[in-house]
Amino acid sequence: MKDFRQFLRISYSLSKTRAIKKNPMMNNPQLLIISRKGSRAFTNVNEIAGMATKLGYYVKVVEPDDNTMSESAEMMNSCDVVVGVHGAGLTNMVFLPDNAVVVQVIPLALDWSAKIYYEEPTKEMNLRYLQYKIKKEESSLIGRYSPDHVVFTTPWSFKWDEFRSIYMQNQNVTVDLRRFRPTLVKALELLHD
């Protein structure tokens, strides 16, 4: 995987090979928030960006569909930390510099795919990984189903088409800033290591 990432850096003329080390004499680390439209979107992206700025990040918010592959590669390569909801363009983490931090926000019922598709590959890519698992109160599903509904208690009981419709196509995330803050602080600490 490391050779493949090096191949991509050369192919896309990406210059940044290593994430910034947190140092008071250097620029603020760059944090990219991937803000997708439709499903599995952040509903409070501006608040997340504001909190990250207060923590000392230089924040960029992008929608993955608005860029060409070259633009996405360059943007991702310029960052030290990337934050996205599961499936929101996080595959572009292949363009991140070494030791960058991937923060995956995991919606309800998507733990397995989050681990397989994003957490596991970071180990082979010399990236740091953090996850933030939402609670049902942070899911838009709470507005459609009662807290004790099977959607929250046994999500694996649905057939694939129903599961995909509920959890992947019709779920958005309102991050609890108080709960999420320590994750962004930890990302800063990882950059310092």
PDB file of C-alpha atoms in Angstrom:
ATOM      1  CA  MET A   1       0.000   0.000   0.000  1.00  0.00           C
ATOM      2  CA  LYS A   2       2.886   2.373   0.737  1.00  0.00           C
ATOM      3  CA  ASP A   3       4.253   1.895  -2.785  1.00  0.00           C
ATOM      4  CA  PHE A   4       0.807   2.545  -4.237  1.00  0.00           C
ATOM      5  CA  ARG A   5       0.510   5.776  -2.261  1.00  0.00           C
ATOM      6  CA  GLN A   6       3.950   6.829  -3.472  1.00  0.00           C
ATOM      7  CA  PHE A   7       2.842   6.071  -7.036  1.00  0.00           C
ATOM      8  CA  LEU A   8      -0.228   8.295  -6.530  1.00  0.00           C
ATOM      9  CA  ARG A   9       1.911  11.119  -5.117  1.00  0.00           C
ATOM     10  CA  ILE A  10       4.112  11.015  -8.196  1.00  0.00           C
ATOM     11  CA  SER A  11       1.174  10.637 -10.611  1.00  0.00           C
ATOM     12  CA  TYR A  12      -0.686  13.625  -9.174  1.00  0.00           C
ATOM     13  CA  SER A  13       2.462  15.670  -8.403  1.00  0.00           C
ATOM     14  CA  LEU A  14       1.616  15.806  -4.707  1.00  0.00           C
ATOM     15  CA  SER A  15       4.356  17.515  -2.754  1.00  0.00           C
ATOM     16  CA  LYS A  16       3.429  16.994   0.895  1.00  0.00           C
ATOM     17  CA  THR A  17       4.832  13.696   2.129  1.00  0.00           C
ATOM     18  CA  ARG A  18       4.371  14.116   5.887  1.00  0.00           C
ATOM     19  CA  ALA A  19       1.741  15.700   8.132  1.00  0.00           C
ATOM     20  CA  ILE A  20       2.698  18.752  10.160  1.00  0.00           C
ATOM     21  CA  LYS A  21       4.105  18.246  13.635  1.00  0.00           C
ATOM     22  CA  LYS A  22       2.191  20.374  16.115  1.00  0.00           C
ATOM     23  CA  ASN A  23       4.642  23.095  17.010  1.00  0.00           C
ATOM     24  CA  PRO A  24       3.909  26.639  18.239  1.00  0.00           C
ATOM     25  CA  MET A  25       6.439  28.020  15.744  1.00  0.00           C
ATOM     26  CA  MET A  26       4.680  26.427  12.747  1.00  0.00           C
ATOM     27  CA  ASN A  27       1.408  27.078  10.976  1.00  0.00           C
ATOM     28  CA  ASN A  28      -1.795  25.644  12.361  1.00  0.00           C
ATOM     29  CA  PRO A  29      -2.519  22.098  11.221  1.00  0.00           C
ATOM     30  CA  GLN A  30      -4.980  21.932   8.348  1.00  0.00           C
ATOM     31  CA  LEU A  31      -8.219  20.081   8.980  1.00  0.00           C
ATOM     32  CA  LEU A  32     -10.453  19.109   6.079  1.00  0.00           C
ATOM     33  CA  ILE A  33     -14.121  18.427   6.795  1.00  0.00           C
ATOM     34  CA  ILE A  34     -15.812  16.422   4.065  1.00  0.00           C
ATOM     35  CA  SER A  35     -19.384  17.659   3.962  1.00  0.00           C
ATOM     36  CA  ARG A  36     -21.435  15.557   1.626  1.00  0.00           C
ATOM     37  CA  LYS A  37     -24.940  16.264   0.396  1.00  0.00           C
ATOM     38  CA  GLY A  38     -27.813  13.846   0.769  1.00  0.00           C
ATOM     39  CA  SER A  39     -27.396  10.939   3.140  1.00  0.00           C
ATOM     40  CA  ARG A  40     -24.833  10.531   5.904  1.00  0.00           C
ATOM     41  CA  ALA A  41     -24.261  14.267   5.917  1.00  0.00           C
ATOM     42  CA  PHE A  42     -23.294  16.531   8.802  1.00  0.00           C
ATOM     43  CA  THR A  43     -26.237  18.746   9.754  1.00  0.00           C
ATOM     44  CA  ASN A  44     -24.060  21.041  11.879  1.00  0.00           C
ATOM     45  CA  VAL A  45     -20.897  21.348   9.786  1.00  0.00           C
ATOM     46  CA  ASN A  46     -20.489  25.070  10.509  1.00  0.00           C
ATOM     47  CA  GLU A  47     -20.504  24.420  14.254  1.00  0.00           C
ATOM     48  CA  ILE A  48     -17.944  21.626  13.856  1.00  0.00           C
ATOM     49  CA  ALA A  49     -15.729  23.939  11.791  1.00  0.00           C
ATOM     50  CA  GLY A  50     -16.051  26.718  14.378  1.00  0.00           C
ATOM     51  CA  MET A  51     -15.062  24.425  17.226  1.00  0.00           C
ATOM     52  CA  ALA A  52     -12.082  23.075  15.263  1.00  0.00           C
ATOM     53  CA  THR A  53     -10.923  26.620  14.520  1.00  0.00           C
ATOM     54  CA  LYS A  54     -11.063  27.473  18.230  1.00  0.00           C
ATOM     55  CA  LEU A  55      -8.901  24.407  18.924  1.00  0.00           C
ATOM     56  CA  GLY A  56      -6.206  25.777  16.629  1.00  0.00           C
ATOM     57  CA  TYR A  57      -6.920  24.169  13.279  1.00  0.00           C
ATOM     58  CA  TYR A  58      -7.024  25.927   9.940  1.00  0.00           C
ATOM     59  CA  VAL A  59     -10.323  24.482   8.641  1.00  0.00           C
ATOM     60  CA  LYS A  60     -11.508  23.793   5.108  1.00  0.00           C
ATOM     61  CA  VAL A  61     -14.988  22.422   4.391  1.00  0.00           C
ATOM     62  CA  VAL A  62     -15.512  20.729   1.028  1.00  0.00           C
ATOM     63  CA  GLU A  63     -18.202  18.764  -0.745  1.00  0.00           C
ATOM     64  CA  PRO A  64     -16.598  15.768  -2.468  1.00  0.00           C
ATOM     65  CA  ASP A  65     -18.750  15.966  -5.596  1.00  0.00           C
ATOM     66  CA  ASP A  66     -17.578  19.502  -6.392  1.00  0.00           C
ATOM     67  CA  ASN A  67     -14.013  18.534  -7.358  1.00  0.00           C
ATOM     68  CA  THR A  68     -12.156  16.644 -10.054  1.00  0.00           C
ATOM     69  CA  MET A  69      -9.963  13.735  -8.995  1.00  0.00           C
ATOM     70  CA  SER A  70      -6.846  15.907  -9.337  1.00  0.00           C
ATOM     71  CA  GLU A  71      -8.401  18.650  -7.208  1.00  0.00           C
ATOM     72  CA  SER A  72      -9.488  16.107  -4.591  1.00  0.00           C
ATOM     73  CA  ALA A  73      -6.001  14.584  -4.500  1.00  0.00           C
ATOM     74  CA  GLU A  74      -4.324  17.968  -4.086  1.00  0.00           C
ATOM     75  CA  MET A  75      -6.784  19.108  -1.422  1.00  0.00           C
ATOM     76  CA  MET A  76      -6.479  15.888   0.574  1.00  0.00           C
ATOM     77  CA  ASN A  77      -2.685  15.949   0.319  1.00  0.00           C
ATOM     78  CA  SER A  78      -2.551  19.477   1.747  1.00  0.00           C
ATOM     79  CA  CYS A  79      -4.287  18.419   4.976  1.00  0.00           C
ATOM     80  CA  ASP A  80      -3.040  17.055   8.258  1.00  0.00           C
ATOM     81  CA  VAL A  81      -6.406  15.844   9.567  1.00  0.00           C
ATOM     82  CA  VAL A  82      -9.503  14.810   7.635  1.00  0.00           C
ATOM     83  CA  VAL A  83     -12.964  14.419   9.195  1.00  0.00           C
ATOM     84  CA  GLY A  84     -15.837  12.717   7.423  1.00  0.00           C
ATOM     85  CA  VAL A  85     -18.918  10.638   7.974  1.00  0.00           C
ATOM     86  CA  HIS A  86     -18.480   7.016   6.887  1.00  0.00           C
ATOM     87  CA  GLY A  87     -18.618   6.850   3.104  1.00  0.00           C
ATOM     88  CA  ALA A  88     -18.283  10.592   2.521  1.00  0.00           C
ATOM     89  CA  GLY A  89     -15.218  10.555   0.304  1.00  0.00           C
ATOM     90  CA  LEU A  90     -12.882   9.096   2.915  1.00  0.00           C
ATOM     91  CA  THR A  91     -11.489   6.740   0.276  1.00  0.00           C
ATOM     92  CA  ASN A  92      -9.446   9.732  -0.852  1.00  0.00           C
ATOM     93  CA  MET A  93      -7.362   9.199   2.292  1.00  0.00           C
ATOM     94  CA  VAL A  94      -4.903   7.469  -0.064  1.00  0.00           C
ATOM     95  CA  PHE A  95      -3.729  10.997  -0.968  1.00  0.00           C
ATOM     96  CA  LEU A  96      -3.039  12.099   2.627  1.00  0.00           C
ATOM     97  CA  PRO A  97       0.566  12.667   3.686  1.00  0.00           C
ATOM     98  CA  ASP A  98       2.167  10.146   6.046  1.00  0.00           C
ATOM     99  CA  ASN A  99       1.147  10.450   9.713  1.00  0.00           C
ATOM    100  CA  ALA A 100      -1.975  12.425   8.847  1.00  0.00           C
ATOM    101  CA  VAL A 101      -5.019  11.671  10.984  1.00  0.00           C
ATOM    102  CA  VAL A 102      -8.257  10.216   9.605  1.00  0.00           C
ATOM    103  CA  VAL A 103     -11.293  10.898  11.817  1.00  0.00           C
ATOM    104  CA  GLN A 104     -14.226   8.762  10.765  1.00  0.00           C
ATOM    105  CA  VAL A 105     -17.643   9.647  12.150  1.00  0.00           C
ATOM    106  CA  ILE A 106     -19.587   6.396  12.301  1.00  0.00           C
ATOM    107  CA  PRO A 107     -23.375   6.550  11.933  1.00  0.00           C
ATOM    108  CA  LEU A 108     -25.612   4.016  13.626  1.00  0.00           C
ATOM    109  CA  ALA A 109     -25.251   0.395  12.492  1.00  0.00           C
ATOM    110  CA  LEU A 110     -22.241   0.980  10.226  1.00  0.00           C
ATOM    111  CA  ASP A 111     -19.490  -0.207  12.593  1.00  0.00           C
ATOM    112  CA  TRP A 112     -18.441  -3.253  10.591  1.00  0.00           C
ATOM    113  CA  SER A 113     -18.068  -1.493   7.251  1.00  0.00           C
ATOM    114  CA  ALA A 114     -16.369   1.463   8.962  1.00  0.00           C
ATOM    115  CA  LYS A 115     -13.719  -0.870  10.347  1.00  0.00           C
ATOM    116  CA  ILE A 116     -13.176  -2.877   7.160  1.00  0.00           C
ATOM    117  CA  TYR A 117     -13.247  -0.042   4.611  1.00  0.00           C
ATOM    118  CA  TYR A 118     -11.462   2.730   6.498  1.00  0.00           C
ATOM    119  CA  GLU A 119      -9.903   1.775   9.841  1.00  0.00           C
ATOM    120  CA  GLU A 120      -8.029  -1.339   8.686  1.00  0.00           C
ATOM    121  CA  PRO A 121      -6.476   0.241   5.559  1.00  0.00           C
ATOM    122  CA  THR A 122      -5.005   3.154   7.545  1.00  0.00           C
ATOM    123  CA  LYS A 123      -2.652   0.692   9.248  1.00  0.00           C
ATOM    124  CA  GLU A 124      -1.021  -0.137   5.909  1.00  0.00           C
ATOM    125  CA  MET A 125      -0.902   3.497   4.796  1.00  0.00           C
ATOM    126  CA  ASN A 126       1.114   5.022   7.658  1.00  0.00           C
ATOM    127  CA  LEU A 127      -1.900   7.089   8.731  1.00  0.00           C
ATOM    128  CA  ARG A 128      -3.342   7.651  12.192  1.00  0.00           C
ATOM    129  CA  TYR A 129      -6.968   6.688  12.762  1.00  0.00           C
ATOM    130  CA  LEU A 130      -9.609   7.952  15.158  1.00  0.00           C
ATOM    131  CA  GLN A 131     -13.286   7.218  15.181  1.00  0.00           C
ATOM    132  CA  TYR A 132     -16.274   8.926  16.634  1.00  0.00           C
ATOM    133  CA  LYS A 133     -19.265   6.645  17.036  1.00  0.00           C
ATOM    134  CA  ILE A 134     -22.488   8.593  17.189  1.00  0.00           C
ATOM    135  CA  LYS A 135     -25.251   7.963  19.687  1.00  0.00           C
ATOM    136  CA  LYS A 136     -28.847   7.600  18.566  1.00  0.00           C
ATOM    137  CA  GLU A 137     -29.551  11.163  19.699  1.00  0.00           C
ATOM    138  CA  GLU A 138     -27.059  12.350  17.060  1.00  0.00           C
ATOM    139  CA  SER A 139     -28.767  10.438  14.252  1.00  0.00           C
ATOM    140  CA  SER A 140     -31.577  11.884  12.163  1.00  0.00           C
ATOM    141  CA  LEU A 141     -33.297   8.511  12.634  1.00  0.00           C
ATOM    142  CA  ILE A 142     -34.321   9.589  16.144  1.00  0.00           C
ATOM    143  CA  GLY A 143     -36.791  11.973  14.520  1.00  0.00           C
ATOM    144  CA  ARG A 144     -38.507   9.117  12.673  1.00  0.00           C
ATOM    145  CA  TYR A 145     -38.396   6.232  15.123  1.00  0.00           C
ATOM    146  CA  SER A 146     -38.965   5.903  18.855  1.00  0.00           C
ATOM    147  CA  PRO A 147     -35.825   5.287  20.961  1.00  0.00           C
ATOM    148  CA  ASP A 148     -36.844   1.668  21.617  1.00  0.00           C
ATOM    149  CA  HIS A 149     -37.628   0.881  17.952  1.00  0.00           C
ATOM    150  CA  VAL A 150     -35.922  -2.101  16.286  1.00  0.00           C
ATOM    151  CA  VAL A 151     -33.970   0.404  14.150  1.00  0.00           C
ATOM    152  CA  PHE A 152     -31.976   1.206  17.304  1.00  0.00           C
ATOM    153  CA  THR A 153     -32.125  -2.101  19.165  1.00  0.00           C
ATOM    154  CA  THR A 154     -31.413  -4.711  16.468  1.00  0.00           C
ATOM    155  CA  PRO A 155     -30.322  -3.113  13.187  1.00  0.00           C
ATOM    156  CA  TRP A 156     -28.921  -6.419  11.901  1.00  0.00           C
ATOM    157  CA  SER A 157     -32.459  -7.853  11.784  1.00  0.00           C
ATOM    158  CA  PHE A 158     -33.200  -6.036   8.506  1.00  0.00           C
ATOM    159  CA  LYS A 159     -32.672  -7.472   5.042  1.00  0.00           C
ATOM    160  CA  TRP A 160     -29.994  -5.731   2.986  1.00  0.00           C
ATOM    161  CA  ASP A 161     -32.274  -3.446   0.926  1.00  0.00           C
ATOM    162  CA  GLU A 162     -34.086  -2.240   4.032  1.00  0.00           C
ATOM    163  CA  PHE A 163     -30.840  -1.852   5.976  1.00  0.00           C
ATOM    164  CA  ARG A 164     -29.268   0.190   3.172  1.00  0.00           C
ATOM    165  CA  SER A 165     -32.336   2.390   2.878  1.00  0.00           C
ATOM    166  CA  ILE A 166     -32.527   3.135   6.605  1.00  0.00           C
ATOM    167  CA  TYR A 167     -28.895   3.437   7.662  1.00  0.00           C
ATOM    168  CA  MET A 168     -27.020   4.354   4.491  1.00  0.00           C
ATOM    169  CA  GLN A 169     -29.481   6.352   2.410  1.00  0.00           C
ATOM    170  CA  ASN A 170     -31.664   8.075   5.004  1.00  0.00           C
ATOM    171  CA  GLN A 171     -29.444   8.872   7.975  1.00  0.00           C
ATOM    172  CA  ASN A 172     -27.704  12.170   8.684  1.00  0.00           C
ATOM    173  CA  VAL A 173     -25.565  13.175  11.646  1.00  0.00           C
ATOM    174  CA  THR A 174     -25.745  16.074  14.102  1.00  0.00           C
ATOM    175  CA  VAL A 175     -22.484  15.763  16.006  1.00  0.00           C
ATOM    176  CA  ASP A 176     -22.641  16.464  19.739  1.00  0.00           C
ATOM    177  CA  LEU A 177     -19.868  19.055  19.919  1.00  0.00           C
ATOM    178  CA  ARG A 178     -19.172  18.394  23.594  1.00  0.00           C
ATOM    179  CA  ARG A 179     -18.610  14.683  22.884  1.00  0.00           C
ATOM    180  CA  PHE A 180     -16.709  15.276  19.630  1.00  0.00           C
ATOM    181  CA  ARG A 181     -14.264  17.865  20.981  1.00  0.00           C
ATOM    182  CA  PRO A 182     -11.950  15.297  22.686  1.00  0.00           C
ATOM    183  CA  THR A 183     -11.588  13.485  19.352  1.00  0.00           C
ATOM    184  CA  LEU A 184     -10.288  16.650  17.676  1.00  0.00           C
ATOM    185  CA  VAL A 185      -8.002  17.301  20.659  1.00  0.00           C
ATOM    186  CA  LYS A 186      -6.647  13.740  20.358  1.00  0.00           C
ATOM    187  CA  ALA A 187      -5.958  14.339  16.655  1.00  0.00           C
ATOM    188  CA  LEU A 188      -3.829  17.344  17.634  1.00  0.00           C
ATOM    189  CA  GLU A 189      -1.952  15.169  20.133  1.00  0.00           C
ATOM    190  CA  LEU A 190      -1.288  12.540  17.463  1.00  0.00           C
ATOM    191  CA  LEU A 191       0.210  15.201  15.212  1.00  0.00           C
ATOM    192  CA  HIS A 192       2.531  16.127  18.086  1.00  0.00           C
ATOM    193  CA  ASP A 193       3.824  12.549  18.505  1.00  0.00           C
TER     194      ASP A 193
END
